[in-house]
Amino acid sequence: QALRERGCRSEEQFQEVLREIEAEVQRRKQLIHQSGERRAIISKCYKPKHPEVYTLQDSFLAPEFLEIVRFCTSPGADLQGLLSYLESFSDKRIYRLPVFTEEFCQAFVEELENFEQSDMPKGRPNTMNNYGVLLNELGMDESLVTPLRERLRPVTALLYPELGGACLDSHKAFVVKYSLHEDLDLSSHYDNAEVTLNVSLGKEFTEGNLYFGDFNQEPSPVPKYIEVEHVGGRGLLHRGGQIHGALPIASGQRWNLIVWMRSSAIRNQLCPMCRRKPQLVEAEGFGDGFTEPLQQEEPQTVDVCAL
């Protein structure tokens, strides 16, 4: 029915669509193996410019970020108290907070540029972004991104309890680059994530605001979009299912760190992309967030996420 509504009429058209779908399925099955091969080559052959940025240190984090985390881990911390530290946007549960220092952002972008200019093999972030870096291939997942996600967990526990904010246990992390003659903007979409962190790293640029629409489970007949400016070193937290995109930049170059944070306790029950109960199979790495066997997860799910 869905294909008919999109113009498929003949048997030949249906078969062509099925061939395209099968080709895409096979391509995606190969992604994890190809990524592993690239990571092995990079680990062996690439010489970092700033090796210190590969391991998260408190000195990389804005003092205000550390204060927010201290509050969220203190006795009696609650949502209203947390909101006094954050900048909120409309009623869409989008929040801005300081994340990194200016010095770290500069060194981090220099490291990414050094990698981009190298002859190392490079995977691209996703099907919508053609320029950027997959941080797991660069060897930053375990030492940089995982500790950052764990630092954020007390914050997301208060902001997004119904999305597993207290039990975000995996992620996909990448950096995207926008510049003239490359990717200028990003069309409307929602993320394969329960909660997304989007941090503006620099460099100099004009325009290119983010815009946010409805939550994917709360559609309205006339979507209401809001625009949010990028602020260097600061991050936006939003629900992965929030429709959003990026307007075109007018000049310069912009780098953003994106972390799709996932909770297996939530998505093992309902896939956020197809909205169906998933059939879990073995996978390497984080397995798109379906990281624990379903039968072992069920007894703990409600209690852990309620906390």
CSV table of C-alpha atoms in Angstrom, one decimal:
chain,number,residue,atom,x,y,z
A,1,GLN,CA,0.0,0.0,0.0
A,2,ALA,CA,2.8,2.4,0.9
A,3,LEU,CA,4.5,1.8,-2.4
A,4,ARG,CA,1.3,2.3,-4.4
A,5,GLU,CA,0.8,5.6,-2.6
A,6,ARG,CA,4.2,6.6,-3.9
A,7,GLY,CA,3.5,5.8,-7.5
A,8,CYS,CA,4.3,2.0,-7.9
A,9,ARG,CA,1.7,0.4,-10.2
A,10,SER,CA,3.2,-2.3,-12.3
A,11,GLU,CA,4.9,-5.6,-11.3
A,12,GLU,CA,8.1,-4.3,-12.9
A,13,GLN,CA,8.1,-1.2,-10.7
A,14,PHE,CA,7.5,-3.3,-7.5
A,15,GLN,CA,10.4,-5.6,-8.5
A,16,GLU,CA,12.7,-2.7,-9.1
A,17,VAL,CA,11.9,-1.2,-5.7
A,18,LEU,CA,12.6,-4.6,-4.1
A,19,ARG,CA,15.9,-4.9,-5.8
A,20,GLU,CA,16.9,-1.4,-4.5
A,21,ILE,CA,15.8,-2.4,-1.0
A,22,GLU,CA,17.8,-5.6,-1.1
A,23,ALA,CA,20.9,-3.8,-2.4
A,24,GLU,CA,20.6,-1.3,0.5
A,25,VAL,CA,20.2,-4.1,3.0
A,26,GLN,CA,23.3,-5.8,1.8
A,27,ARG,CA,25.2,-2.5,1.8
A,28,ARG,CA,24.3,-1.9,5.5
A,29,LYS,CA,25.3,-5.4,6.5
A,30,GLN,CA,28.8,-4.6,5.2
A,31,LEU,CA,29.1,-1.3,7.0
A,32,ILE,CA,30.3,-2.8,10.3
A,33,HIS,CA,33.0,-4.9,8.7
A,34,GLN,CA,34.2,-2.1,6.5
A,35,SER,CA,34.4,0.2,9.5
A,36,GLY,CA,36.4,-2.3,11.4
A,37,GLU,CA,38.9,-2.6,8.6
A,38,ARG,CA,39.3,1.2,8.4
A,39,ARG,CA,39.8,1.4,12.1
A,40,ALA,CA,42.5,-1.2,12.1
A,41,ILE,CA,44.4,0.7,9.4
A,42,ILE,CA,44.0,4.0,11.2
A,43,SER,CA,45.2,2.6,14.5
A,44,LYS,CA,48.3,1.2,12.9
A,45,CYS,CA,49.2,4.0,10.5
A,46,TYR,CA,47.8,7.3,11.6
A,47,LYS,CA,49.9,9.7,13.6
A,48,PRO,CA,47.7,12.1,15.7
A,49,LYS,CA,48.5,15.8,15.8
A,50,HIS,CA,47.0,16.2,19.3
A,51,PRO,CA,47.0,12.8,21.0
A,52,GLU,CA,45.9,14.3,24.3
A,53,VAL,CA,42.4,15.0,22.9
A,54,TYR,CA,41.7,11.3,22.6
A,55,THR,CA,41.2,10.8,26.3
A,56,LEU,CA,38.6,12.9,28.2
A,57,GLN,CA,40.0,15.1,30.9
A,58,ASP,CA,38.2,17.4,33.3
A,59,SER,CA,40.3,20.3,31.9
A,60,PHE,CA,38.5,19.8,28.5
A,61,LEU,CA,35.1,20.4,30.1
A,62,ALA,CA,33.6,23.8,30.8
A,63,PRO,CA,33.5,24.6,34.6
A,64,GLU,CA,29.7,25.1,34.2
A,65,PHE,CA,29.3,21.6,32.8
A,66,LEU,CA,31.1,20.1,35.8
A,67,GLU,CA,28.9,22.2,38.2
A,68,ILE,CA,25.8,20.9,36.4
A,69,VAL,CA,26.9,17.3,36.8
A,70,ARG,CA,27.8,17.9,40.5
A,71,PHE,CA,24.3,19.2,41.0
A,72,CYS,CA,22.6,16.3,39.3
A,73,THR,CA,24.5,13.8,41.4
A,74,SER,CA,23.8,15.6,44.7
A,75,PRO,CA,21.1,14.4,47.1
A,76,GLY,CA,17.7,15.9,46.3
A,77,ALA,CA,18.6,16.9,42.8
A,78,ASP,CA,15.4,17.5,40.8
A,79,LEU,CA,14.3,18.7,37.3
A,80,GLN,CA,13.4,22.2,38.5
A,81,GLY,CA,16.7,22.7,40.0
A,82,LEU,CA,18.5,21.4,36.9
A,83,LEU,CA,16.5,23.7,34.6
A,84,SER,CA,18.0,26.8,36.5
A,85,TYR,CA,21.4,25.8,35.0
A,86,LEU,CA,20.1,25.3,31.4
A,87,GLU,CA,18.8,27.4,28.6
A,88,SER,CA,15.5,26.0,27.4
A,89,PHE,CA,13.8,26.5,24.0
A,90,SER,CA,10.0,26.7,23.8
A,91,ASP,CA,8.1,23.6,25.1
A,92,LYS,CA,10.0,21.1,22.9
A,93,ARG,CA,12.4,20.0,25.7
A,94,ILE,CA,15.5,21.3,23.9
A,95,TYR,CA,18.2,22.5,26.3
A,96,ARG,CA,21.5,24.2,25.8
A,97,LEU,CA,24.4,23.8,28.3
A,98,PRO,CA,28.2,24.5,28.3
A,99,VAL,CA,30.2,21.4,27.4
A,100,PHE,CA,33.8,22.1,26.3
A,101,THR,CA,36.3,24.8,26.8
A,102,GLU,CA,37.4,26.9,23.8
A,103,GLU,CA,40.9,25.5,24.0
A,104,PHE,CA,39.7,21.9,23.7
A,105,CYS,CA,37.4,22.8,20.8
A,106,GLN,CA,40.3,24.4,18.9
A,107,ALA,CA,42.7,21.4,19.5
A,108,PHE,CA,39.9,18.9,18.7
A,109,VAL,CA,39.1,20.6,15.3
A,110,GLU,CA,42.8,20.8,14.5
A,111,GLU,CA,43.1,17.0,15.1
A,112,LEU,CA,40.0,16.4,12.9
A,113,GLU,CA,41.5,18.5,10.1
A,114,ASN,CA,44.8,16.7,10.4
A,115,PHE,CA,43.0,13.4,9.9
A,116,GLU,CA,40.9,14.8,7.0
A,117,GLN,CA,44.1,15.8,5.3
A,118,SER,CA,45.8,12.5,5.8
A,119,ASP,CA,45.6,9.6,3.3
A,120,MET,CA,43.8,7.3,5.8
A,121,PRO,CA,40.6,5.6,4.7
A,122,LYS,CA,37.5,7.5,6.0
A,123,GLY,CA,34.0,6.4,6.6
A,124,ARG,CA,31.3,9.1,6.5
A,125,PRO,CA,28.9,9.8,9.4
A,126,ASN,CA,25.6,8.8,7.7
A,127,THR,CA,23.6,8.9,4.5
A,128,MET,CA,22.9,12.6,4.9
A,129,ASN,CA,26.3,13.9,5.8
A,130,ASN,CA,29.1,13.6,3.2
A,131,TYR,CA,31.8,15.3,5.2
A,132,GLY,CA,32.9,14.5,8.7
A,133,VAL,CA,34.5,11.8,10.8
A,134,LEU,CA,33.3,8.6,12.6
A,135,LEU,CA,34.9,8.9,16.0
A,136,ASN,CA,35.0,5.1,16.7
A,137,GLU,CA,37.1,4.7,13.6
A,138,LEU,CA,39.5,7.3,14.9
A,139,GLY,CA,39.8,5.4,18.2
A,140,MET,CA,37.9,8.0,20.3
A,141,ASP,CA,34.9,5.9,21.4
A,142,GLU,CA,36.1,4.2,24.5
A,143,SER,CA,38.4,6.9,25.9
A,144,LEU,CA,36.6,10.1,24.9
A,145,VAL,CA,32.9,9.6,24.0
A,146,THR,CA,32.0,6.9,26.5
A,147,PRO,CA,33.2,8.9,29.5
A,148,LEU,CA,31.3,11.9,28.2
A,149,ARG,CA,28.1,9.9,27.8
A,150,GLU,CA,28.5,8.6,31.3
A,151,ARG,CA,29.1,12.1,32.7
A,152,LEU,CA,25.9,13.2,31.0
A,153,ARG,CA,23.7,10.4,32.3
A,154,PRO,CA,22.7,12.1,35.6
A,155,VAL,CA,21.6,15.1,33.5
A,156,THR,CA,19.6,13.1,30.9
A,157,ALA,CA,18.1,11.0,33.8
A,158,LEU,CA,16.3,14.1,35.0
A,159,LEU,CA,15.5,15.6,31.6
A,160,TYR,CA,14.3,12.5,29.7
A,161,PRO,CA,13.3,9.7,32.2
A,162,GLU,CA,10.7,8.2,29.9
A,163,LEU,CA,13.4,7.8,27.1
A,164,GLY,CA,15.8,5.8,29.3
A,165,GLY,CA,17.8,8.9,30.3
A,166,ALA,CA,19.1,7.1,33.4
A,167,CYS,CA,20.3,4.1,31.4
A,168,LEU,CA,21.8,5.4,28.2
A,169,ASP,CA,24.3,2.6,27.6
A,170,SER,CA,25.6,3.0,24.1
A,171,HIS,CA,26.0,5.6,21.3
A,172,LYS,CA,27.0,6.5,17.8
A,173,ALA,CA,29.4,9.5,17.8
A,174,PHE,CA,30.6,11.5,14.8
A,175,VAL,CA,31.6,15.0,13.7
A,176,VAL,CA,30.0,16.7,10.8
A,177,LYS,CA,31.5,19.5,8.7
A,178,TYR,CA,29.6,22.2,6.8
A,179,SER,CA,31.4,24.6,4.4
A,180,LEU,CA,30.9,26.3,1.1
A,181,HIS,CA,31.2,23.9,-1.9
A,182,GLU,CA,30.6,20.9,0.5
A,183,ASP,CA,27.6,20.2,2.7
A,184,LEU,CA,25.8,23.4,3.3
A,185,ASP,CA,22.8,22.3,5.2
A,186,LEU,CA,20.8,19.3,6.4
A,187,SER,CA,17.2,18.5,5.6
A,188,SER,CA,14.5,17.6,8.1
A,189,HIS,CA,15.0,14.3,9.9
A,190,TYR,CA,15.0,12.6,13.2
A,191,ASP,CA,17.8,10.6,14.8
A,192,ASN,CA,18.3,6.9,15.5
A,193,ALA,CA,18.7,7.8,19.2
A,194,GLU,CA,16.8,8.2,22.4
A,195,VAL,CA,18.7,11.4,23.2
A,196,THR,CA,21.0,13.5,21.0
A,197,LEU,CA,23.9,15.8,22.1
A,198,ASN,CA,25.0,18.3,19.4
A,199,VAL,CA,28.0,20.4,20.3
A,200,SER,CA,29.2,23.4,18.2
A,201,LEU,CA,33.0,23.1,17.9
A,202,GLY,CA,33.7,26.0,15.5
A,203,LYS,CA,35.2,27.4,13.4
A,204,GLU,CA,34.2,30.8,12.0
A,205,PHE,CA,30.9,30.8,10.1
A,206,THR,CA,27.7,32.8,9.5
A,207,GLU,CA,24.1,31.6,9.6
A,208,GLY,CA,23.4,27.8,9.5
A,209,ASN,CA,21.0,27.8,12.4
A,210,LEU,CA,19.4,24.6,13.6
A,211,TYR,CA,15.7,24.3,13.4
A,212,PHE,CA,13.3,22.1,15.3
A,213,GLY,CA,9.8,20.9,14.6
A,214,ASP,CA,7.5,18.4,16.2
A,215,PHE,CA,8.4,15.3,18.1
A,216,ASN,CA,7.9,12.3,15.8
A,217,GLN,CA,5.2,10.8,18.0
A,218,GLU,CA,3.3,14.1,18.4
A,219,PRO,CA,2.6,15.3,14.9
A,220,SER,CA,0.6,18.5,14.3
A,221,PRO,CA,-1.3,19.5,11.2
A,222,VAL,CA,0.8,22.7,10.9
A,223,PRO,CA,4.4,22.1,12.2
A,224,LYS,CA,5.8,24.9,14.3
A,225,TYR,CA,9.6,25.3,13.8
A,226,ILE,CA,11.9,27.2,16.0
A,227,GLU,CA,15.5,28.3,15.2
A,228,VAL,CA,18.4,27.9,17.5
A,229,GLU,CA,21.8,29.5,17.0
A,230,HIS,CA,25.1,27.7,17.5
A,231,VAL,CA,27.3,28.8,20.3
A,232,GLY,CA,30.9,27.6,20.4
A,233,GLY,CA,31.6,25.0,23.0
A,234,ARG,CA,28.0,24.7,24.0
A,235,GLY,CA,25.8,21.7,23.3
A,236,LEU,CA,22.1,21.1,22.6
A,237,LEU,CA,20.3,18.2,24.2
A,238,HIS,CA,17.1,17.0,22.5
A,239,ARG,CA,15.0,13.9,22.1
A,240,GLY,CA,16.2,11.8,19.2
A,241,GLY,CA,12.7,11.8,17.8
A,242,GLN,CA,12.6,15.6,17.5
A,243,ILE,CA,12.3,16.6,13.9
A,244,HIS,CA,15.1,18.9,13.1
A,245,GLY,CA,17.6,20.1,10.4
A,246,ALA,CA,20.3,22.7,9.7
A,247,LEU,CA,19.8,25.8,7.6
A,248,PRO,CA,22.5,26.6,5.0
A,249,ILE,CA,25.7,28.4,6.2
A,250,ALA,CA,26.5,31.6,4.3
A,251,SER,CA,30.3,31.6,4.8
A,252,GLY,CA,33.1,29.9,6.7
A,253,GLN,CA,33.2,26.4,8.1
A,254,ARG,CA,31.3,24.8,10.9
A,255,TRP,CA,32.2,21.6,12.8
A,256,ASN,CA,29.7,19.9,15.2
A,257,LEU,CA,30.1,16.9,17.4
A,258,ILE,CA,27.0,14.7,17.3
A,259,VAL,CA,26.4,11.9,19.9
A,260,TRP,CA,23.4,9.7,19.3
A,261,MET,CA,22.8,8.3,22.8
A,262,ARG,CA,20.8,5.1,23.1
A,263,SER,CA,19.2,3.0,25.8
A,264,SER,CA,18.9,-0.8,25.2
A,265,ALA,CA,16.3,-1.0,27.9
A,266,ILE,CA,14.0,1.2,25.8
A,267,ARG,CA,14.8,0.1,22.2
A,268,ASN,CA,14.9,-3.6,23.1
A,269,GLN,CA,11.1,-3.1,23.7
A,270,LEU,CA,10.3,-0.9,20.7
A,271,CYS,CA,12.6,0.1,17.8
A,272,PRO,CA,12.6,3.9,17.5
A,273,MET,CA,12.8,3.8,13.7
A,274,CYS,CA,10.2,1.3,12.7
A,275,ARG,CA,8.1,1.5,15.9
A,276,ARG,CA,7.9,-2.3,16.2
A,277,LYS,CA,9.2,-4.8,18.8
A,278,PRO,CA,12.6,-5.8,17.5
A,279,GLN,CA,13.9,-9.2,16.8
A,280,LEU,CA,17.4,-9.2,18.2
A,281,VAL,CA,20.3,-10.9,16.6
A,282,GLU,CA,24.0,-11.0,17.4
A,283,ALA,CA,26.1,-8.0,16.3
A,284,GLU,CA,29.5,-6.5,16.8
A,285,GLY,CA,30.1,-3.3,18.7
A,286,PHE,CA,27.1,-1.5,20.1
A,287,GLY,CA,24.7,-3.1,17.6
A,288,ASP,CA,22.8,0.1,17.0
A,289,GLY,CA,21.9,0.3,20.6
A,290,PHE,CA,20.3,-3.1,21.0
A,291,THR,CA,23.1,-4.1,23.2
A,292,GLU,CA,21.7,-6.6,25.7
A,293,PRO,CA,19.8,-9.9,25.3
A,294,LEU,CA,16.1,-9.1,25.7
A,295,GLN,CA,15.4,-11.9,28.2
A,296,GLN,CA,18.1,-10.5,30.6
A,297,GLU,CA,17.0,-6.9,30.2
A,298,GLU,CA,13.3,-7.2,31.0
A,299,PRO,CA,13.4,-7.7,34.8
A,300,GLN,CA,15.4,-4.5,35.3
A,301,THR,CA,13.9,-2.2,32.7
A,302,VAL,CA,11.1,-0.5,34.6
A,303,ASP,CA,13.0,0.0,37.9
A,304,VAL,CA,16.2,1.3,36.3
A,305,CYS,CA,14.6,3.8,34.0
A,306,ALA,CA,12.2,5.0,36.7
A,307,LEU,CA,15.1,5.9,38.9
